[in-house]
mmCIF file of C-alpha atoms in Angstrom:
data_model
loop_
_atom_site.group_PDB
_atom_site.id
_atom_site.type_symbol
_atom_site.label_atom_id
_atom_site.label_comp_id
_atom_site.label_asym_id
_atom_site.label_seq_id
_atom_site.Cartn_x
_atom_site.Cartn_y
_atom_site.Cartn_z
ATOM 1 C CA UNK A 1 41.435 109.567 65.757
ATOM 2 C CA UNK A 2 43.887 111.979 63.768
ATOM 3 C CA UNK A 3 41.333 114.642 64.255
ATOM 4 C CA UNK A 4 41.213 113.925 67.968
ATOM 5 C CA UNK A 5 44.864 113.642 68.202
ATOM 6 C CA UNK A 6 45.216 117.211 66.716
ATOM 7 C CA UNK A 7 42.790 118.757 69.173
ATOM 8 C CA UNK A 8 45.028 117.148 72.190
ATOM 9 C CA UNK A 9 48.039 118.302 70.625
ATOM 10 C CA UNK A 10 46.728 121.850 69.884
ATOM 11 C CA UNK A 11 45.421 121.889 73.515
ATOM 12 C CA UNK A 12 48.432 120.687 74.991
ATOM 13 C CA UNK A 13 50.651 123.153 73.164
ATOM 14 C CA UNK A 14 48.662 125.985 74.219
ATOM 15 C CA UNK A 15 48.913 125.425 77.689
ATOM 16 C CA UNK A 16 52.867 125.004 76.933
ATOM 17 C CA UNK A 17 52.967 121.556 77.983
ATOM 18 C CA UNK A 18 55.439 118.792 76.446
ATOM 19 C CA UNK A 19 54.045 115.357 75.922
ATOM 20 C CA UNK A 20 55.914 114.053 78.851
ATOM 21 C CA UNK A 21 54.052 116.585 81.423
ATOM 22 C CA UNK A 22 50.877 115.998 80.094
ATOM 23 C CA UNK A 23 51.486 112.141 80.621
ATOM 24 C CA UNK A 24 52.422 112.801 83.839
ATOM 25 C CA UNK A 25 49.062 114.743 84.460
ATOM 26 C CA UNK A 26 46.891 111.719 82.682
ATOM 27 C CA UNK A 27 49.069 109.014 84.468
ATOM 28 C CA UNK A 28 50.271 107.735 80.726
ATOM 29 C CA UNK A 29 53.889 107.343 79.112
ATOM 30 C CA UNK A 30 54.899 110.164 76.701
ATOM 31 C CA UNK A 31 55.014 107.416 74.035
ATOM 32 C CA UNK A 32 51.269 106.874 74.477
ATOM 33 C CA UNK A 33 50.534 110.646 74.187
ATOM 34 C CA UNK A 34 52.462 110.836 71.018
ATOM 35 C CA UNK A 35 50.331 107.950 69.276
ATOM 36 C CA UNK A 36 47.245 109.567 70.601
ATOM 37 C CA UNK A 37 47.932 112.802 69.072
ATOM 38 C CA UNK A 38 49.381 111.345 65.960
ATOM 39 C CA UNK A 39 45.986 109.344 65.531
ATOM 40 C CA UNK A 40 47.677 105.823 66.173
ATOM 41 C CA UNK A 41 45.850 105.085 69.347
ATOM 42 C CA UNK A 42 42.047 105.926 70.259
ATOM 43 C CA UNK A 43 41.556 108.463 73.087
ATOM 44 C CA UNK A 44 39.603 106.492 75.820
ATOM 45 C CA UNK A 45 36.751 108.283 77.805
ATOM 46 C CA UNK A 46 38.358 108.129 81.157
ATOM 47 C CA UNK A 47 41.702 109.675 79.709
ATOM 48 C CA UNK A 48 39.799 112.291 77.886
ATOM 49 C CA UNK A 49 38.308 113.590 81.073
ATOM 50 C CA UNK A 50 41.560 114.159 82.669
ATOM 51 C CA UNK A 51 42.777 116.148 79.893
ATOM 52 C CA UNK A 52 39.635 118.172 79.333
ATOM 53 C CA UNK A 53 40.606 118.877 83.092
ATOM 54 C CA UNK A 54 44.121 119.631 83.223
ATOM 55 C CA UNK A 55 43.837 121.403 79.747
ATOM 56 C CA UNK A 56 41.100 123.686 80.617
ATOM 57 C CA UNK A 57 38.514 122.195 78.118
ATOM 58 C CA UNK A 58 34.916 122.152 78.579
ATOM 59 C CA UNK A 59 34.402 118.704 77.956
ATOM 60 C CA UNK A 60 35.314 118.768 74.173
ATOM 61 C CA UNK A 61 37.587 115.856 74.566
ATOM 62 C CA UNK A 62 35.443 113.787 76.554
ATOM 63 C CA UNK A 63 32.628 114.315 74.082
ATOM 64 C CA UNK A 64 35.014 113.374 71.078
ATOM 65 C CA UNK A 65 36.100 110.055 72.870
ATOM 66 C CA UNK A 66 32.299 109.154 73.783
ATOM 67 C CA UNK A 67 31.191 109.725 70.277
ATOM 68 C CA UNK A 68 33.911 108.271 68.209
ATOM 69 C CA UNK A 69 32.143 106.373 65.468
ATOM 70 C CA UNK A 70 32.621 102.548 65.662
ATOM 71 C CA UNK A 71 34.268 102.052 62.549
ATOM 72 C CA UNK A 72 37.388 100.292 63.896
ATOM 73 C CA UNK A 73 36.721 96.424 64.958
ATOM 74 C CA UNK A 74 40.467 96.215 66.650
ATOM 75 C CA UNK A 75 40.194 97.257 70.508
ATOM 76 C CA UNK A 76 41.531 100.601 70.900
ATOM 77 C CA UNK A 77 44.796 99.295 73.281
ATOM 78 C CA UNK A 78 45.641 97.012 70.074
ATOM 79 C CA UNK A 79 45.844 99.963 67.612
ATOM 80 C CA UNK A 80 49.582 100.733 68.262
ATOM 81 C CA UNK A 81 50.562 97.137 68.149
ATOM 82 C CA UNK A 82 48.888 96.415 64.800
ATOM 83 C CA UNK A 83 50.739 99.208 63.469
ATOM 84 C CA UNK A 84 54.331 97.986 64.394
ATOM 85 C CA UNK A 85 53.133 94.476 63.399
ATOM 86 C CA UNK A 86 52.426 95.467 59.904
ATOM 87 C CA UNK A 87 55.635 97.075 59.493
ATOM 88 C CA UNK A 88 57.628 94.490 61.299
ATOM 89 C CA UNK A 89 61.222 92.906 60.118
ATOM 90 C CA UNK A 90 60.891 90.233 62.620
ATOM 91 C CA UNK A 91 58.521 88.726 65.313
ATOM 92 C CA UNK A 92 58.906 86.014 67.853
ATOM 93 C CA UNK A 93 55.624 84.868 69.289
ATOM 94 C CA UNK A 94 54.853 82.729 72.224
ATOM 95 C CA UNK A 95 51.218 81.373 72.566
ATOM 96 C CA UNK A 96 49.827 79.020 75.050
ATOM 97 C CA UNK A 97 45.912 78.152 74.579
ATOM 98 C CA UNK A 98 45.444 79.358 71.137
ATOM 99 C CA UNK A 99 46.749 79.319 67.519
ATOM 100 C CA UNK A 100 48.253 82.897 66.966
ATOM 101 C CA UNK A 101 46.348 85.256 65.029
ATOM 102 C CA UNK A 102 48.647 85.443 62.012
ATOM 103 C CA UNK A 103 48.416 81.319 61.452
ATOM 104 C CA UNK A 104 44.451 81.117 62.156
ATOM 105 C CA UNK A 105 42.113 80.175 59.622
ATOM 106 C CA UNK A 106 39.112 81.834 58.593
ATOM 107 C CA UNK A 107 36.647 79.139 60.341
ATOM 108 C CA UNK A 108 39.103 79.025 63.507
ATOM 109 C CA UNK A 109 38.995 82.991 63.862
ATOM 110 C CA UNK A 110 35.197 83.270 63.710
ATOM 111 C CA UNK A 111 34.972 80.378 66.168
ATOM 112 C CA UNK A 112 37.127 82.096 68.409
ATOM 113 C CA UNK A 113 35.313 85.255 68.384
ATOM 114 C CA UNK A 114 31.763 83.570 68.635
ATOM 115 C CA UNK A 115 33.229 82.408 71.979
ATOM 116 C CA UNK A 116 33.223 85.832 73.463
ATOM 117 C CA UNK A 117 31.336 86.633 76.355
ATOM 118 C CA UNK A 118 29.309 88.546 76.281
ATOM 119 C CA UNK A 119 28.512 87.481 72.558
ATOM 120 C CA UNK A 120 29.368 89.730 69.714
ATOM 121 C CA UNK A 121 26.574 90.673 67.286
ATOM 122 C CA UNK A 122 26.714 88.294 64.236
ATOM 123 C CA UNK A 123 27.802 91.255 61.927
ATOM 124 C CA UNK A 124 30.583 92.256 64.242
ATOM 125 C CA UNK A 125 32.032 88.829 64.289
ATOM 126 C CA UNK A 126 32.029 88.868 60.689
ATOM 127 C CA UNK A 127 33.769 92.318 60.549
ATOM 128 C CA UNK A 128 36.605 90.945 63.311
ATOM 129 C CA UNK A 129 37.055 87.989 61.100
ATOM 130 C CA UNK A 130 37.622 89.749 58.000
ATOM 131 C CA UNK A 131 40.163 92.041 59.779
ATOM 132 C CA UNK A 132 41.855 88.916 61.567
ATOM 133 C CA UNK A 133 42.309 87.288 58.193
ATOM 134 C CA UNK A 134 43.439 90.638 56.284
ATOM 135 C CA UNK A 135 46.532 90.464 58.545
ATOM 136 C CA UNK A 136 47.794 87.348 56.900
ATOM 137 C CA UNK A 137 49.094 89.566 54.005
ATOM 138 C CA UNK A 138 51.958 90.118 56.144
ATOM 139 C CA UNK A 139 53.224 86.636 55.810
ATOM 140 C CA UNK A 140 53.397 86.883 52.082
ATOM 141 C CA UNK A 141 54.183 90.482 51.403
ATOM 142 C CA UNK A 142 57.058 91.341 49.238
ATOM 143 C CA UNK A 143 59.544 91.590 51.887
ATOM 144 C CA UNK A 144 58.028 89.293 54.449
ATOM 145 C CA UNK A 145 59.228 89.455 58.356
ATOM 146 C CA UNK A 146 61.037 86.638 59.775
ATOM 147 C CA UNK A 147 58.627 85.071 62.201
ATOM 148 C CA UNK A 148 59.187 82.569 64.878
ATOM 149 C CA UNK A 149 55.966 80.988 66.566
ATOM 150 C CA UNK A 150 56.127 78.655 69.722
ATOM 151 C CA UNK A 151 52.987 77.116 70.366
ATOM 152 C CA UNK A 152 52.300 75.168 73.928
ATOM 153 C CA UNK A 153 50.646 71.774 73.183
ATOM 154 C CA UNK A 154 47.738 73.090 75.261
ATOM 155 C CA UNK A 155 46.507 75.230 72.554
ATOM 156 C CA UNK A 156 45.885 72.150 70.208
ATOM 157 C CA UNK A 157 43.635 70.520 73.195
ATOM 158 C CA UNK A 158 40.731 72.629 72.786
ATOM 159 C CA UNK A 159 38.636 71.877 69.483
ATOM 160 C CA UNK A 160 37.517 75.411 68.915
ATOM 161 C CA UNK A 161 34.712 75.053 66.278
ATOM 162 C CA UNK A 162 34.363 71.642 66.242
ATOM 163 C CA UNK A 163 36.579 68.655 64.481
ATOM 164 C CA UNK A 164 36.533 69.993 61.110
ATOM 165 C CA UNK A 165 37.489 73.384 62.043
ATOM 166 C CA UNK A 166 40.299 71.881 64.093
ATOM 167 C CA UNK A 167 41.360 69.732 61.267
ATOM 168 C CA UNK A 168 41.668 72.232 59.152
ATOM 169 C CA UNK A 169 43.602 74.495 61.208
ATOM 170 C CA UNK A 170 46.131 71.886 61.789
ATOM 171 C CA UNK A 171 46.645 71.470 57.983
ATOM 172 C CA UNK A 172 46.837 74.907 57.687
ATOM 173 C CA UNK A 173 49.645 75.132 60.266
ATOM 174 C CA UNK A 174 51.620 72.617 58.242
ATOM 175 C CA UNK A 175 51.405 74.801 54.925
ATOM 176 C CA UNK A 176 52.285 77.601 56.857
ATOM 177 C CA UNK A 177 55.492 75.900 58.113
ATOM 178 C CA UNK A 178 56.448 75.583 54.156
ATOM 179 C CA UNK A 179 56.969 79.179 54.291
ATOM 180 C CA UNK A 180 60.604 80.089 54.333
ATOM 181 C CA UNK A 181 60.216 83.009 56.466
ATOM 182 C CA UNK A 182 58.313 80.963 59.002
ATOM 183 C CA UNK A 183 59.310 78.784 62.002
ATOM 184 C CA UNK A 184 56.884 76.751 64.165
ATOM 185 C CA UNK A 185 57.601 74.842 67.257
ATOM 186 C CA UNK A 186 55.657 73.059 69.828
ATOM 187 C CA UNK A 187 56.165 72.957 73.286
ATOM 188 C CA UNK A 188 55.071 69.436 74.636
ATOM 189 C CA UNK A 189 53.450 68.676 77.775
ATOM 190 C CA UNK A 190 55.583 67.160 80.196
ATOM 191 C CA UNK A 191 58.086 69.817 80.884
ATOM 192 C CA UNK A 192 59.494 69.996 84.536
ATOM 193 C CA UNK A 193 60.208 73.875 84.067
ATOM 194 C CA UNK A 194 58.349 76.462 81.792
ATOM 195 C CA UNK A 195 59.745 79.986 81.293
ATOM 196 C CA UNK A 196 56.064 80.854 79.659
ATOM 197 C CA UNK A 197 53.676 80.349 82.709
ATOM 198 C CA UNK A 198 52.986 83.993 82.892
ATOM 199 C CA UNK A 199 51.310 84.064 79.724
ATOM 200 C CA UNK A 200 51.614 84.675 75.721
ATOM 201 C CA UNK A 201 53.739 87.538 74.528
ATOM 202 C CA UNK A 202 55.121 88.918 71.328
ATOM 203 C CA UNK A 203 58.576 90.673 70.546
ATOM 204 C CA UNK A 204 58.908 92.724 67.737
ATOM 205 C CA UNK A 205 61.623 94.489 65.619
ATOM 206 C CA UNK A 206 60.795 97.386 63.536
ATOM 207 C CA UNK A 207 62.615 98.524 60.125
ATOM 208 C CA UNK A 208 64.871 100.940 62.145
ATOM 209 C CA UNK A 209 65.534 98.050 64.585
ATOM 210 C CA UNK A 210 63.569 99.189 67.609
ATOM 211 C CA UNK A 211 62.679 96.530 69.815
ATOM 212 C CA UNK A 212 59.204 96.121 71.277
ATOM 213 C CA UNK A 213 57.280 93.538 73.295
ATOM 214 C CA UNK A 214 53.384 93.176 73.435
ATOM 215 C CA UNK A 215 51.156 91.047 75.740
ATOM 216 C CA UNK A 216 47.378 90.832 75.786
ATOM 217 C CA UNK A 217 45.162 90.289 79.037
ATOM 218 C CA UNK A 218 41.516 89.897 79.431
ATOM 219 C CA UNK A 219 40.532 93.760 78.936
ATOM 220 C CA UNK A 220 43.492 95.235 77.799
ATOM 221 C CA UNK A 221 47.304 94.901 76.509
ATOM 222 C CA UNK A 222 50.842 96.005 77.271
ATOM 223 C CA UNK A 223 53.003 97.764 74.587
ATOM 224 C CA UNK A 224 56.418 97.487 76.103
ATOM 225 C CA UNK A 225 59.572 99.425 74.985
ATOM 226 C CA UNK A 226 61.797 99.716 77.940
ATOM 227 C CA UNK A 227 64.962 97.682 76.780
ATOM 228 C CA UNK A 228 65.338 95.948 80.197
ATOM 229 C CA UNK A 229 61.614 94.558 79.858
ATOM 230 C CA UNK A 230 62.207 93.632 76.067
ATOM 231 C CA UNK A 231 65.439 91.878 77.286
ATOM 232 C CA UNK A 232 63.657 89.811 80.077
ATOM 233 C CA UNK A 233 60.890 88.569 77.710
ATOM 234 C CA UNK A 234 63.702 87.716 74.893
ATOM 235 C CA UNK A 235 65.264 85.742 77.280
ATOM 236 C CA UNK A 236 62.385 83.681 78.179
ATOM 237 C CA UNK A 237 61.854 83.129 74.558
ATOM 238 C CA UNK A 238 64.985 82.011 73.976
ATOM 239 C CA UNK A 239 64.568 79.654 76.765
ATOM 240 C CA UNK A 240 61.294 78.392 75.329
ATOM 241 C CA UNK A 241 62.903 77.485 72.087
ATOM 242 C CA UNK A 242 65.440 75.292 73.701
ATOM 243 C CA UNK A 243 62.383 73.422 75.222
ATOM 244 C CA UNK A 244 60.497 73.339 72.523
ATOM 245 C CA UNK A 245 60.462 70.655 69.616
ATOM 246 C CA UNK A 246 62.415 71.046 66.863
ATOM 247 C CA UNK A 247 60.536 71.885 63.331
ATOM 248 C CA UNK A 248 60.672 68.207 61.969
ATOM 249 C CA UNK A 249 59.581 66.879 65.475
ATOM 250 C CA UNK A 250 56.739 69.813 65.368
ATOM 251 C CA UNK A 251 55.602 68.299 61.862
ATOM 252 C CA UNK A 252 55.637 65.149 63.499
ATOM 253 C CA UNK A 253 53.513 65.969 66.116
ATOM 254 C CA UNK A 254 50.746 67.595 63.861
ATOM 255 C CA UNK A 255 50.636 64.486 61.733
ATOM 256 C CA UNK A 256 50.015 62.441 65.010
ATOM 257 C CA UNK A 257 47.190 65.064 65.815
ATOM 258 C CA UNK A 258 45.842 64.610 62.222
ATOM 259 C CA UNK A 259 45.749 61.010 62.685
ATOM 260 C CA UNK A 260 48.014 60.120 59.866
ATOM 261 C CA UNK A 261 50.787 57.958 61.852
#
C-alpha cells in the first residue's frame, strides 16, 4: 500500500497537481488522497482507473490496485479508522444490533464472521477473528483511551452463535465494565424517542485532539472530519446517554439476561 501510495504521489507531482486538485478529478476529498499516498488507505480499482486517466499513466495504478496481495483482512474502507482507533485518547461508541468489536469475545466475533453472505472461507473467518481479538489490546494498553459504549437492547436479542456464546459474551461485558476506562450503558426498549435510529456510529478523539466520527454501512463506511457533521453526531450521542440506563442499572439488566435475578 505504501509503494502504491508513493506511485500516486510521484505521478501527481509530475502533473503539478495538489492533493486537493487530484481529489476533485477523481471525486475524493483531500484527506483521502493523502491517506492513499501515505499507504494508510488502499487504492480501489475504480479510483485507480480515474487516476491513470487524469495522470496520463498507461494503466499502471489500475494494475497495482487489482494485483494488491490479500494480506490484510480489514476491508480497505476501514483502514483509516483502524489507524485512528489504535491511537485514540477517547472513543464514544453507539451500537444498535450487535456487540461493539472492542467488546466481542473470540467466539462471538467468529460467529459474526460466519454469518456473512456470501460465506467467508473458514481460513478467512479465522484470520478475521484473530484481527478482531487483537484490537482488544487497546483496552489495556499503558495509557488506554477513555471509552463510552451505548448499546441498544436490540443487540442482546439475537443469540448469535448459540446460547453458550451468548452467555459468555454477557459475562465478558460485565468484566469489561470493571475496567476504569470503560463505561457501558444499555438503551432499553420502550423509549418513545430515539436519536440513534439512523444506525450505529463512533466518535473519536486523537492524541492531538482532532475529532472524527465513523459510521459503517453494508458495503462501505464513512470517516467524518467536518466539525459541523461531527458535532451533530456528538449531540445525538449526548442525547442517547441521557436516555440509556446508568451503569448500575445496566449491570442489573445484564444480570437479568444471565438469569441471575
